[in-house]
PDB file of C-alpha atoms and ligand atoms in Angstrom:
ATOM      1  CA  MET E 231      -0.543   0.426   3.532  1.00 46.00           C
ATOM      2  CA  THR E 232      -0.436   4.203   3.503  1.00 44.00           C
ATOM      3  CA  ALA E 233       2.441   4.896   5.905  1.00 54.00           C
ATOM      4  CA  GLN E 234       5.587   6.188   4.256  1.00 67.00           C
ATOM      5  CA  GLY E 235       9.097   5.037   5.023  1.00 84.00           C
ATOM      6  CA  ARG E 236       8.761   1.276   4.721  1.00 93.00           C
ATOM      7  CA  PHE E 237      11.586  -0.885   3.438  1.00 97.00           C
ATOM      8  CA  ILE E 238      10.411  -3.800   1.275  1.00 98.00           C
ATOM      9  CA  SER E 239      12.627  -6.353  -0.473  1.00 98.00           C
ATOM     10  CA  PHE E 240      11.948  -8.926  -3.181  1.00 98.00           C
ATOM     11  CA  GLU E 241      13.851 -12.211  -3.105  1.00 98.00           C
ATOM     12  CA  GLY E 242      13.945 -15.464  -5.017  1.00 97.00           C
ATOM     13  CA  ILE E 243      15.976 -17.456  -7.493  1.00 94.00           C
ATOM     14  CA  ASP E 244      17.112 -16.067 -10.836  1.00 90.00           C
ATOM     15  CA  GLY E 245      14.237 -15.417 -13.233  1.00 90.00           C
ATOM     16  CA  SER E 246      11.482 -15.806 -10.639  1.00 94.00           C
ATOM     17  CA  GLY E 247       9.979 -12.418 -11.518  1.00 95.00           C
ATOM     18  CA  LYS E 248      11.411 -10.225  -8.735  1.00 97.00           C
ATOM     19  CA  SER E 249      12.302  -7.251 -10.926  1.00 96.00           C
ATOM     20  CA  THR E 250       8.913  -7.331 -12.644  1.00 97.00           C
ATOM     21  CA  GLN E 251       7.020  -7.486  -9.346  1.00 98.00           C
ATOM     22  CA  ALA E 252       9.243  -4.896  -7.623  1.00 98.00           C
ATOM     23  CA  ARG E 253       8.508  -2.453 -10.448  1.00 98.00           C
ATOM     24  CA  LEU E 254       4.741  -3.132 -10.375  1.00 98.00           C
ATOM     25  CA  THR E 255       4.692  -2.759  -6.589  1.00 97.00           C
ATOM     26  CA  ALA E 256       6.479   0.594  -6.803  1.00 97.00           C
ATOM     27  CA  GLU E 257       3.876   1.730  -9.347  1.00 97.00           C
ATOM     28  CA  HIS E 258       1.049   0.517  -7.091  1.00 96.00           C
ATOM     29  CA  LEU E 259       2.366   2.393  -4.047  1.00 95.00           C
ATOM     30  CA  ARG E 260       2.957   5.550  -6.092  1.00 96.00           C
ATOM     31  CA  GLN E 261      -0.655   5.405  -7.253  1.00 95.00           C
ATOM     32  CA  LEU E 262      -1.610   5.390  -3.574  1.00 92.00           C
ATOM     33  CA  GLY E 263       0.344   8.629  -3.192  1.00 93.00           C
ATOM     34  CA  GLN E 264       3.540   7.238  -1.649  1.00 94.00           C
ATOM     35  CA  ASP E 265       6.988   8.621  -2.371  1.00 96.00           C
ATOM     36  CA  VAL E 266       8.822   5.453  -3.455  1.00 97.00           C
ATOM     37  CA  ILE E 267      12.322   4.625  -4.598  1.00 98.00           C
ATOM     38  CA  LEU E 268      12.888   1.440  -6.567  1.00 98.00           C
ATOM     39  CA  THR E 269      16.391   0.071  -6.227  1.00 98.00           C
ATOM     40  CA  ARG E 270      18.326  -3.188  -6.596  1.00 98.00           C
ATOM     41  CA  GLU E 271      21.221  -5.309  -5.374  1.00 98.00           C
ATOM     42  CA  PRO E 272      23.959  -5.875  -6.126  1.00 98.00           C
ATOM     43  CA  GLY E 273      24.015  -2.183  -6.984  1.00 98.00           C
ATOM     44  CA  GLY E 274      21.619   0.645  -6.258  1.00 98.00           C
ATOM     45  CA  SER E 275      24.319   3.290  -5.614  1.00 98.00           C
ATOM     46  CA  ASP E 276      27.143   4.460  -7.887  1.00 98.00           C
ATOM     47  CA  GLY E 277      29.846   2.545  -6.007  1.00 98.00           C
ATOM     48  CA  ALA E 278      27.735  -0.574  -5.625  1.00 98.00           C
ATOM     49  CA  GLU E 279      26.915  -0.589  -9.351  1.00 98.00           C
ATOM     50  CA  GLU E 280      30.674  -0.675 -10.020  1.00 98.00           C
ATOM     51  CA  ILE E 281      31.011  -3.649  -7.686  1.00 98.00           C
ATOM     52  CA  ARG E 282      28.033  -5.263  -9.486  1.00 97.00           C
ATOM     53  CA  ARG E 283      30.056  -5.424 -12.676  1.00 96.00           C
ATOM     54  CA  LEU E 284      32.940  -7.081 -10.820  1.00 96.00           C
ATOM     55  CA  VAL E 285      30.789  -9.818  -9.291  1.00 94.00           C
ATOM     56  CA  LEU E 286      28.346 -10.583 -12.107  1.00 91.00           C
ATOM     57  CA  GLU E 287      30.554 -10.563 -15.165  1.00 90.00           C
ATOM     58  CA  GLY E 288      33.409 -12.858 -16.085  1.00 87.00           C
ATOM     59  CA  ALA E 289      34.321 -16.467 -15.358  1.00 87.00           C
ATOM     60  CA  GLY E 290      32.501 -18.441 -12.659  1.00 82.00           C
ATOM     61  CA  ASP E 291      35.735 -18.949 -10.710  1.00 87.00           C
ATOM     62  CA  ARG E 292      36.803 -15.313 -10.953  1.00 92.00           C
ATOM     63  CA  TRP E 293      36.342 -14.886  -7.174  1.00 94.00           C
ATOM     64  CA  SER E 294      36.575 -17.310  -4.285  1.00 93.00           C
ATOM     65  CA  PRO E 295      33.309 -17.625  -2.344  1.00 93.00           C
ATOM     66  CA  GLU E 296      34.887 -15.696   0.543  1.00 95.00           C
ATOM     67  CA  THR E 297      35.997 -12.784  -1.663  1.00 96.00           C
ATOM     68  CA  GLU E 298      32.595 -12.735  -3.301  1.00 95.00           C
ATOM     69  CA  LEU E 299      30.938 -12.449   0.128  1.00 97.00           C
ATOM     70  CA  LEU E 300      33.111  -9.431   0.925  1.00 98.00           C
ATOM     71  CA  LEU E 301      32.270  -7.785  -2.399  1.00 98.00           C
ATOM     72  CA  PHE E 302      28.502  -8.259  -2.002  1.00 98.00           C
ATOM     73  CA  THR E 303      28.713  -6.931   1.559  1.00 98.00           C
ATOM     74  CA  ALA E 304      30.775  -3.912   0.487  1.00 98.00           C
ATOM     75  CA  ALA E 305      28.224  -3.146  -2.218  1.00 98.00           C
ATOM     76  CA  ARG E 306      25.358  -3.454   0.303  1.00 98.00           C
ATOM     77  CA  ARG E 307      27.056  -1.166   2.813  1.00 98.00           C
ATOM     78  CA  ASP E 308      27.433   1.568   0.189  1.00 98.00           C
ATOM     79  CA  HIS E 309      23.839   1.105  -1.006  1.00 98.00           C
ATOM     80  CA  LEU E 310      22.539   1.235   2.578  1.00 98.00           C
ATOM     81  CA  GLU E 311      24.581   4.310   3.598  1.00 98.00           C
ATOM     82  CA  ARG E 312      24.026   6.382   0.510  1.00 98.00           C
ATOM     83  CA  VAL E 313      20.591   5.395  -0.759  1.00 98.00           C
ATOM     84  CA  ILE E 314      18.406   3.286   1.537  1.00 98.00           C
ATOM     85  CA  LEU E 315      18.886   4.917   4.947  1.00 97.00           C
ATOM     86  CA  PRO E 316      18.704   8.517   3.664  1.00 97.00           C
ATOM     87  CA  ALA E 317      15.500   7.678   1.757  1.00 97.00           C
ATOM     88  CA  ILE E 318      13.867   6.112   4.816  1.00 96.00           C
ATOM     89  CA  ALA E 319      14.983   9.035   6.982  1.00 95.00           C
ATOM     90  CA  ALA E 320      13.284  11.365   4.498  1.00 95.00           C
ATOM     91  CA  GLY E 321      10.052   9.399   4.884  1.00 95.00           C
ATOM     92  CA  ARG E 322      10.240   7.668   1.495  1.00 97.00           C
ATOM     93  CA  SER E 323       9.433   4.004   0.926  1.00 96.00           C
ATOM     94  CA  VAL E 324      12.211   1.814  -0.445  1.00 98.00           C
ATOM     95  CA  ILE E 325      11.630  -1.223  -2.648  1.00 98.00           C
ATOM     96  CA  SER E 326      14.763  -3.256  -3.250  1.00 98.00           C
ATOM     97  CA  ASP E 327      15.121  -6.022  -5.820  1.00 98.00           C
ATOM     98  CA  ARG E 328      17.191  -8.343  -3.528  1.00 98.00           C
ATOM     99  CA  PHE E 329      18.842  -7.514  -0.195  1.00 98.00           C
ATOM    100  CA  ALA E 330      20.665  -9.464   2.548  1.00 98.00           C
ATOM    101  CA  ASP E 331      18.626 -12.682   2.194  1.00 98.00           C
ATOM    102  CA  SER E 332      20.284 -13.154  -1.205  1.00 98.00           C
ATOM    103  CA  THR E 333      23.704 -13.257   0.450  1.00 97.00           C
ATOM    104  CA  ARG E 334      22.438 -15.621   3.159  1.00 97.00           C
ATOM    105  CA  ILE E 335      21.302 -18.004   0.466  1.00 96.00           C
ATOM    106  CA  TYR E 336      23.644 -17.587  -2.517  1.00 94.00           C
ATOM    107  CA  GLN E 337      26.867 -17.278  -0.501  1.00 94.00           C
ATOM    108  CA  GLY E 338      25.700 -18.954   2.719  1.00 94.00           C
ATOM    109  CA  VAL E 339      24.085 -22.029   1.199  1.00 91.00           C
ATOM    110  CA  GLY E 340      24.523 -22.043  -2.545  1.00 84.00           C
ATOM    111  CA  ARG E 341      28.177 -21.879  -3.376  1.00 79.00           C
ATOM    112  CA  ALA E 342      29.878 -22.681  -0.106  1.00 79.00           C
ATOM    113  CA  ASP E 343      28.850 -23.295   3.442  1.00 86.00           C
ATOM    114  CA  LEU E 344      29.714 -19.804   4.598  1.00 95.00           C
ATOM    115  CA  ARG E 345      26.545 -19.096   6.556  1.00 94.00           C
ATOM    116  CA  GLU E 346      28.279 -18.288   9.855  1.00 95.00           C
ATOM    117  CA  LYS E 347      30.590 -15.793   8.152  1.00 96.00           C
ATOM    118  CA  VAL E 348      27.636 -14.322   6.241  1.00 97.00           C
ATOM    119  CA  ASP E 349      25.741 -13.760   9.495  1.00 97.00           C
ATOM    120  CA  ALA E 350      28.772 -12.344  11.325  1.00 97.00           C
ATOM    121  CA  LEU E 351      29.542  -9.906   8.523  1.00 98.00           C
ATOM    122  CA  HIS E 352      25.905  -8.874   8.298  1.00 98.00           C
ATOM    123  CA  ASP E 353      25.777  -8.102  12.025  1.00 98.00           C
ATOM    124  CA  LEU E 354      29.044  -6.177  11.843  1.00 98.00           C
ATOM    125  CA  MET E 355      28.509  -4.170   8.673  1.00 98.00           C
ATOM    126  CA  ILE E 356      24.808  -4.075   7.734  1.00 98.00           C
ATOM    127  CA  GLY E 357      22.639  -4.757  10.803  1.00 98.00           C
ATOM    128  CA  ARG E 358      19.382  -3.876   9.087  1.00 97.00           C
ATOM    129  CA  GLU E 359      16.531  -6.010   7.732  1.00 98.00           C
ATOM    130  CA  PRO E 360      13.693  -4.964   5.461  1.00 98.00           C
ATOM    131  CA  ASP E 361      10.317  -4.438   7.173  1.00 96.00           C
ATOM    132  CA  LEU E 362       8.781  -6.881   4.720  1.00 97.00           C
ATOM    133  CA  THR E 363      10.158  -9.344   2.169  1.00 98.00           C
ATOM    134  CA  PHE E 364       8.292 -10.984  -0.708  1.00 98.00           C
ATOM    135  CA  LEU E 365       9.869 -14.308  -1.666  1.00 98.00           C
ATOM    136  CA  ILE E 366       8.800 -15.124  -5.224  1.00 98.00           C
ATOM    137  CA  ASP E 367       8.907 -18.920  -5.303  1.00 98.00           C
ATOM    138  CA  MET E 368       9.432 -20.726  -8.590  1.00 93.00           C
ATOM    139  CA  GLU E 369      10.489 -24.064 -10.104  1.00 92.00           C
ATOM    140  CA  PRO E 370      14.224 -23.698 -10.897  1.00 92.00           C
ATOM    141  CA  GLU E 371      13.786 -25.001 -14.456  1.00 89.00           C
ATOM    142  CA  ARG E 372      11.164 -22.350 -15.216  1.00 87.00           C
ATOM    143  CA  GLY E 373      13.154 -19.589 -13.510  1.00 84.00           C
ATOM    144  CA  LEU E 374      16.343 -20.430 -15.396  1.00 83.00           C
ATOM    145  CA  GLU E 375      14.456 -20.563 -18.700  1.00 83.00           C
ATOM    146  CA  ARG E 376      13.160 -17.061 -18.047  1.00 83.00           C
ATOM    147  CA  ALA E 377      16.520 -15.731 -16.820  1.00 80.00           C
ATOM    148  CA  LEU E 378      18.532 -17.139 -19.731  1.00 77.00           C
ATOM    149  CA  SER E 379      15.976 -15.883 -22.286  1.00 80.00           C
ATOM    150  CA  ARG E 380      16.912 -12.345 -21.187  1.00 74.00           C
ATOM    151  CA  GLY E 381      20.488 -12.816 -22.483  1.00 67.00           C
ATOM    152  CA  GLY E 382      23.236 -10.335 -21.501  1.00 69.00           C
ATOM    153  CA  ALA E 383      26.641 -10.622 -19.839  1.00 61.00           C
ATOM    154  CA  GLU E 384      25.482 -10.913 -16.197  1.00 62.00           C
ATOM    155  CA  ASP E 385      25.362 -14.668 -16.250  1.00 61.00           C
ATOM    156  CA  ARG E 386      28.003 -15.896 -13.776  1.00 58.00           C
ATOM    157  CA  PHE E 387      25.372 -17.250 -11.393  1.00 60.00           C
ATOM    158  CA  GLU E 388      22.812 -18.430 -13.918  1.00 59.00           C
ATOM    159  CA  ASN E 389      25.533 -20.554 -15.521  1.00 63.00           C
ATOM    160  CA  PHE E 390      25.827 -22.687 -12.372  1.00 65.00           C
ATOM    161  CA  GLY E 391      22.667 -24.506 -13.508  1.00 79.00           C
ATOM    162  CA  VAL E 392      19.512 -26.159 -12.201  1.00 86.00           C
ATOM    163  CA  ALA E 393      21.069 -28.193  -9.341  1.00 88.00           C
ATOM    164  CA  LEU E 394      22.353 -25.030  -7.694  1.00 89.00           C
ATOM    165  CA  GLN E 395      19.097 -23.156  -8.318  1.00 90.00           C
ATOM    166  CA  SER E 396      17.197 -26.014  -6.582  1.00 93.00           C
ATOM    167  CA  ARG E 397      19.370 -25.675  -3.464  1.00 94.00           C
ATOM    168  CA  LEU E 398      18.878 -21.929  -3.531  1.00 94.00           C
ATOM    169  CA  ARG E 399      15.108 -22.316  -3.803  1.00 96.00           C
ATOM    170  CA  GLN E 400      15.036 -24.629  -0.785  1.00 96.00           C
ATOM    171  CA  GLY E 401      17.318 -22.262   1.126  1.00 96.00           C
ATOM    172  CA  PHE E 402      14.932 -19.366   0.531  1.00 98.00           C
ATOM    173  CA  LEU E 403      11.924 -21.459   1.608  1.00 98.00           C
ATOM    174  CA  ASP E 404      13.740 -22.504   4.813  1.00 98.00           C
ATOM    175  CA  LEU E 405      14.542 -18.864   5.535  1.00 98.00           C
ATOM    176  CA  ALA E 406      10.850 -17.968   5.139  1.00 98.00           C
ATOM    177  CA  VAL E 407       9.981 -20.595   7.773  1.00 98.00           C
ATOM    178  CA  GLN E 408      12.575 -19.052  10.117  1.00 98.00           C
ATOM    179  CA  HIS E 409      11.210 -15.503   9.624  1.00 97.00           C
ATOM    180  CA  PRO E 410       7.449 -15.895   9.213  1.00 97.00           C
ATOM    181  CA  SER E 411       6.566 -12.351  10.257  1.00 95.00           C
ATOM    182  CA  ARG E 412       8.936 -10.725   7.753  1.00 97.00           C
ATOM    183  CA  ILE E 413       8.980 -13.059   4.723  1.00 98.00           C
ATOM    184  CA  VAL E 414       5.826 -13.694   2.674  1.00 98.00           C
ATOM    185  CA  VAL E 415       6.065 -16.558   0.152  1.00 98.00           C
ATOM    186  CA  ILE E 416       4.360 -15.825  -3.181  1.00 98.00           C
ATOM    187  CA  ASP E 417       3.776 -18.453  -5.887  1.00 98.00           C
ATOM    188  CA  GLY E 418       5.596 -16.968  -8.895  1.00 97.00           C
ATOM    189  CA  ASP E 419       4.506 -19.586 -11.412  1.00 95.00           C
ATOM    190  CA  ARG E 420       1.377 -17.733 -12.480  1.00 96.00           C
ATOM    191  CA  ALA E 421       0.536 -14.876 -14.836  1.00 96.00           C
ATOM    192  CA  ILE E 422       2.220 -11.589 -13.937  1.00 97.00           C
ATOM    193  CA  ASP E 423      -1.052  -9.885 -12.937  1.00 98.00           C
ATOM    194  CA  ARG E 424      -2.095 -12.787 -10.667  1.00 98.00           C
ATOM    195  CA  VAL E 425       1.238 -12.656  -8.823  1.00 98.00           C
ATOM    196  CA  GLN E 426       0.918  -8.889  -8.528  1.00 98.00           C
ATOM    197  CA  ALA E 427      -2.642  -9.141  -7.170  1.00 98.00           C
ATOM    198  CA  ASP E 428      -1.403 -11.422  -4.382  1.00 98.00           C
ATOM    199  CA  ILE E 429       1.362  -8.986  -3.416  1.00 98.00           C
ATOM    200  CA  THR E 430      -0.981  -6.001  -3.517  1.00 96.00           C
ATOM    201  CA  ALA E 431      -3.476  -7.836  -1.286  1.00 95.00           C
ATOM    202  CA  HIS E 432      -0.730  -8.405   1.315  1.00 94.00           C
ATOM    203  CA  LEU E 433       0.336  -4.754   1.198  1.00 93.00           C
ATOM    204  CA  ASP E 434      -3.211  -3.472   1.467  1.00 88.00           C
ATOM    205  CA  ARG E 435      -3.816  -5.630   4.567  1.00 85.00           C
ATOM    206  CA  LEU E 436      -0.855  -4.164   6.465  1.00 81.00           C
ATOM    207  CA  PRO E 437      -1.584  -1.679   9.228  1.00 74.00           C
ATOM    208  CA  ALA E 438      -0.870   1.949   8.276  1.00 69.00           C
TER     209      ALA E 438
HETATM  210  P1  LIG D1100      14.077 -11.772 -11.820  1.00 97.24           P
HETATM  211  O1  LIG D1100      14.236 -10.316 -11.490  1.00 97.24           O
HETATM  212  O2  LIG D1100      13.553 -12.576 -10.677  1.00 97.24           O
HETATM  213  O3  LIG D1100      15.281 -12.391 -12.422  1.00 97.24           O
HETATM  214  P2  LIG D1100      12.378 -10.823 -14.003  1.00 97.24           P
HETATM  215  O4  LIG D1100      11.282 -10.009 -13.403  1.00 97.24           O
HETATM  216  O5  LIG D1100      13.525 -10.105 -14.653  1.00 97.24           O
HETATM  217  O6  LIG D1100      12.934 -11.880 -12.921  1.00 97.24           O
HETATM  218  O7  LIG D1100      11.688 -11.843 -15.027  1.00 97.24           O
HETATM  219  C1  LIG D1100      12.478 -12.704 -15.855  1.00 97.24           C
HETATM  220  C2  LIG D1100      11.784 -12.828 -17.231  1.00 97.24           C
HETATM  221  O8  LIG D1100      10.528 -13.502 -17.068  1.00 97.24           O
HETATM  222  C3  LIG D1100      11.462 -11.478 -17.864  1.00 97.24           C
HETATM  223  O9  LIG D1100      11.618 -11.606 -19.258  1.00 97.24           O
HETATM  224  C4  LIG D1100      10.008 -11.225 -17.476  1.00 97.24           C
HETATM  225  O10 LIG D1100       9.323 -10.426 -18.414  1.00 97.24           O
HETATM  226  C5  LIG D1100       9.438 -12.636 -17.427  1.00 97.24           C
HETATM  227  N1  LIG D1100       8.410 -12.810 -16.374  1.00 97.24           N
HETATM  228  C6  LIG D1100       8.363 -12.244 -15.147  1.00 97.24           C
HETATM  229  N2  LIG D1100       7.287 -12.665 -14.452  1.00 97.24           N
HETATM  230  C7  LIG D1100       6.634 -13.537 -15.244  1.00 97.24           C
HETATM  231  C8  LIG D1100       5.430 -14.333 -15.098  1.00 97.24           C
HETATM  232  N3  LIG D1100       4.697 -14.301 -13.973  1.00 97.24           N
HETATM  233  N4  LIG D1100       5.081 -15.111 -16.131  1.00 97.24           N
HETATM  234  C9  LIG D1100       5.814 -15.156 -17.265  1.00 97.24           C
HETATM  235  N5  LIG D1100       6.940 -14.445 -17.481  1.00 97.24           N
HETATM  236  C10 LIG D1100       7.361 -13.639 -16.491  1.00 97.24           C
HETATM  237  P1  LIG D1101      19.979 -10.173 -10.135  1.00 97.24           P
HETATM  238  O1  LIG D1101      20.371  -9.066 -11.044  1.00 97.24           O
HETATM  239  O2  LIG D1101      18.856  -9.903  -9.191  1.00 97.24           O
HETATM  240  O3  LIG D1101      19.707 -11.466 -11.014  1.00 97.24           O
HETATM  241  P2  LIG D1101      18.364 -12.145 -11.511  1.00 97.24           P
HETATM  242  O4  LIG D1101      17.541 -11.042 -12.161  1.00 97.24           O
HETATM  243  O5  LIG D1101      18.840 -13.186 -12.473  1.00 97.24           O
HETATM  244  O6  LIG D1101      17.667 -12.725 -10.338  1.00 97.24           O
HETATM  245  O7  LIG D1101      21.211 -10.663  -9.267  1.00 97.24           O
HETATM  246  C1  LIG D1101      22.358 -11.080  -9.919  1.00 97.24           C
HETATM  247  C2  LIG D1101      22.954 -12.295  -9.299  1.00 97.24           C
HETATM  248  O8  LIG D1101      23.639 -11.962  -8.094  1.00 97.24           O
HETATM  249  C3  LIG D1101      21.957 -13.379  -8.959  1.00 97.24           C
HETATM  250  O9  LIG D1101      22.390 -14.581  -9.597  1.00 97.24           O
HETATM  251  C4  LIG D1101      22.067 -13.521  -7.465  1.00 97.24           C
HETATM  252  C5  LIG D1101      23.430 -12.972  -7.140  1.00 97.24           C
HETATM  253  N1  LIG D1101      23.550 -12.413  -5.783  1.00 97.24           N
HETATM  254  C6  LIG D1101      24.339 -13.063  -4.834  1.00 97.24           C
HETATM  255  O10 LIG D1101      24.906 -14.113  -5.121  1.00 97.24           O
HETATM  256  N2  LIG D1101      24.487 -12.523  -3.595  1.00 97.24           N
HETATM  257  C7  LIG D1101      23.890 -11.365  -3.239  1.00 97.24           C
HETATM  258  O11 LIG D1101      24.045 -10.892  -2.083  1.00 97.24           O
HETATM  259  C8  LIG D1101      23.073 -10.689  -4.221  1.00 97.24           C
HETATM  260  C9  LIG D1101      22.398  -9.384  -3.863  1.00 97.24           C
HETATM  261  C10 LIG D1101      22.929 -11.250  -5.480  1.00 97.24           C
END
């Protein structure tokens, strides 16, 4: 894949290895000569990083599911306007650790059945999908083990436990079935370099 200006997201449950693989993919594309920005959600712009602290820290019931949906969407709008779209317009490739699929699944399936509102808000305020999404699939027990071993204060979601993570995993897999040309499912329960080799093979097969 040599063409510049592609928008690629990484999705999956907590601890599945998204950040690791997003970073390795950015390095791979840079080695091929691409101008790449590596970014993340929630966050990725100054304003969205402030919202990140509001949504990821504190008690689990700090926000209602509806308010949380608005906060994630506000963060995404800022990230899109100020970072993603300008980068693509300048011909750069964008790799984002999570994007709108996370809201579809975490807010739309995981915590409350808000999927219709998630979709309506997405159409109204975001209206953009990545060109390609890697879904790193993983047993929830293994993902949670990895995520909790990192420590830190950003644990509101991880603290909801394995039952929730299982529903999220299934939600992501269902989404991949609904969007087969955009979402590629990758088995994340392997050594880091094996997972990376799979992703690289997909990227290298794409038309320029
Ligand atoms: P995510 O962004 O999906 O939460 P990370 O990439 O931050 O996941 O990985 C979570 C933890 O698991 C990190 O400590 C990371 O080094 C480790 N890790 C990532 N991928 C693998 C893998 N394939 N095998 C073993 N450990 C991994
Ligand atoms: P992230 O930092 O990617 O966590 P992890 O590395 O553990 O996967 O994301 C933080 C949390 O935010 C994660 O539990 C998923 C949640 N989240 C949502 O609930 N909705 C969203 O739209 C996004 C982008 C993230």
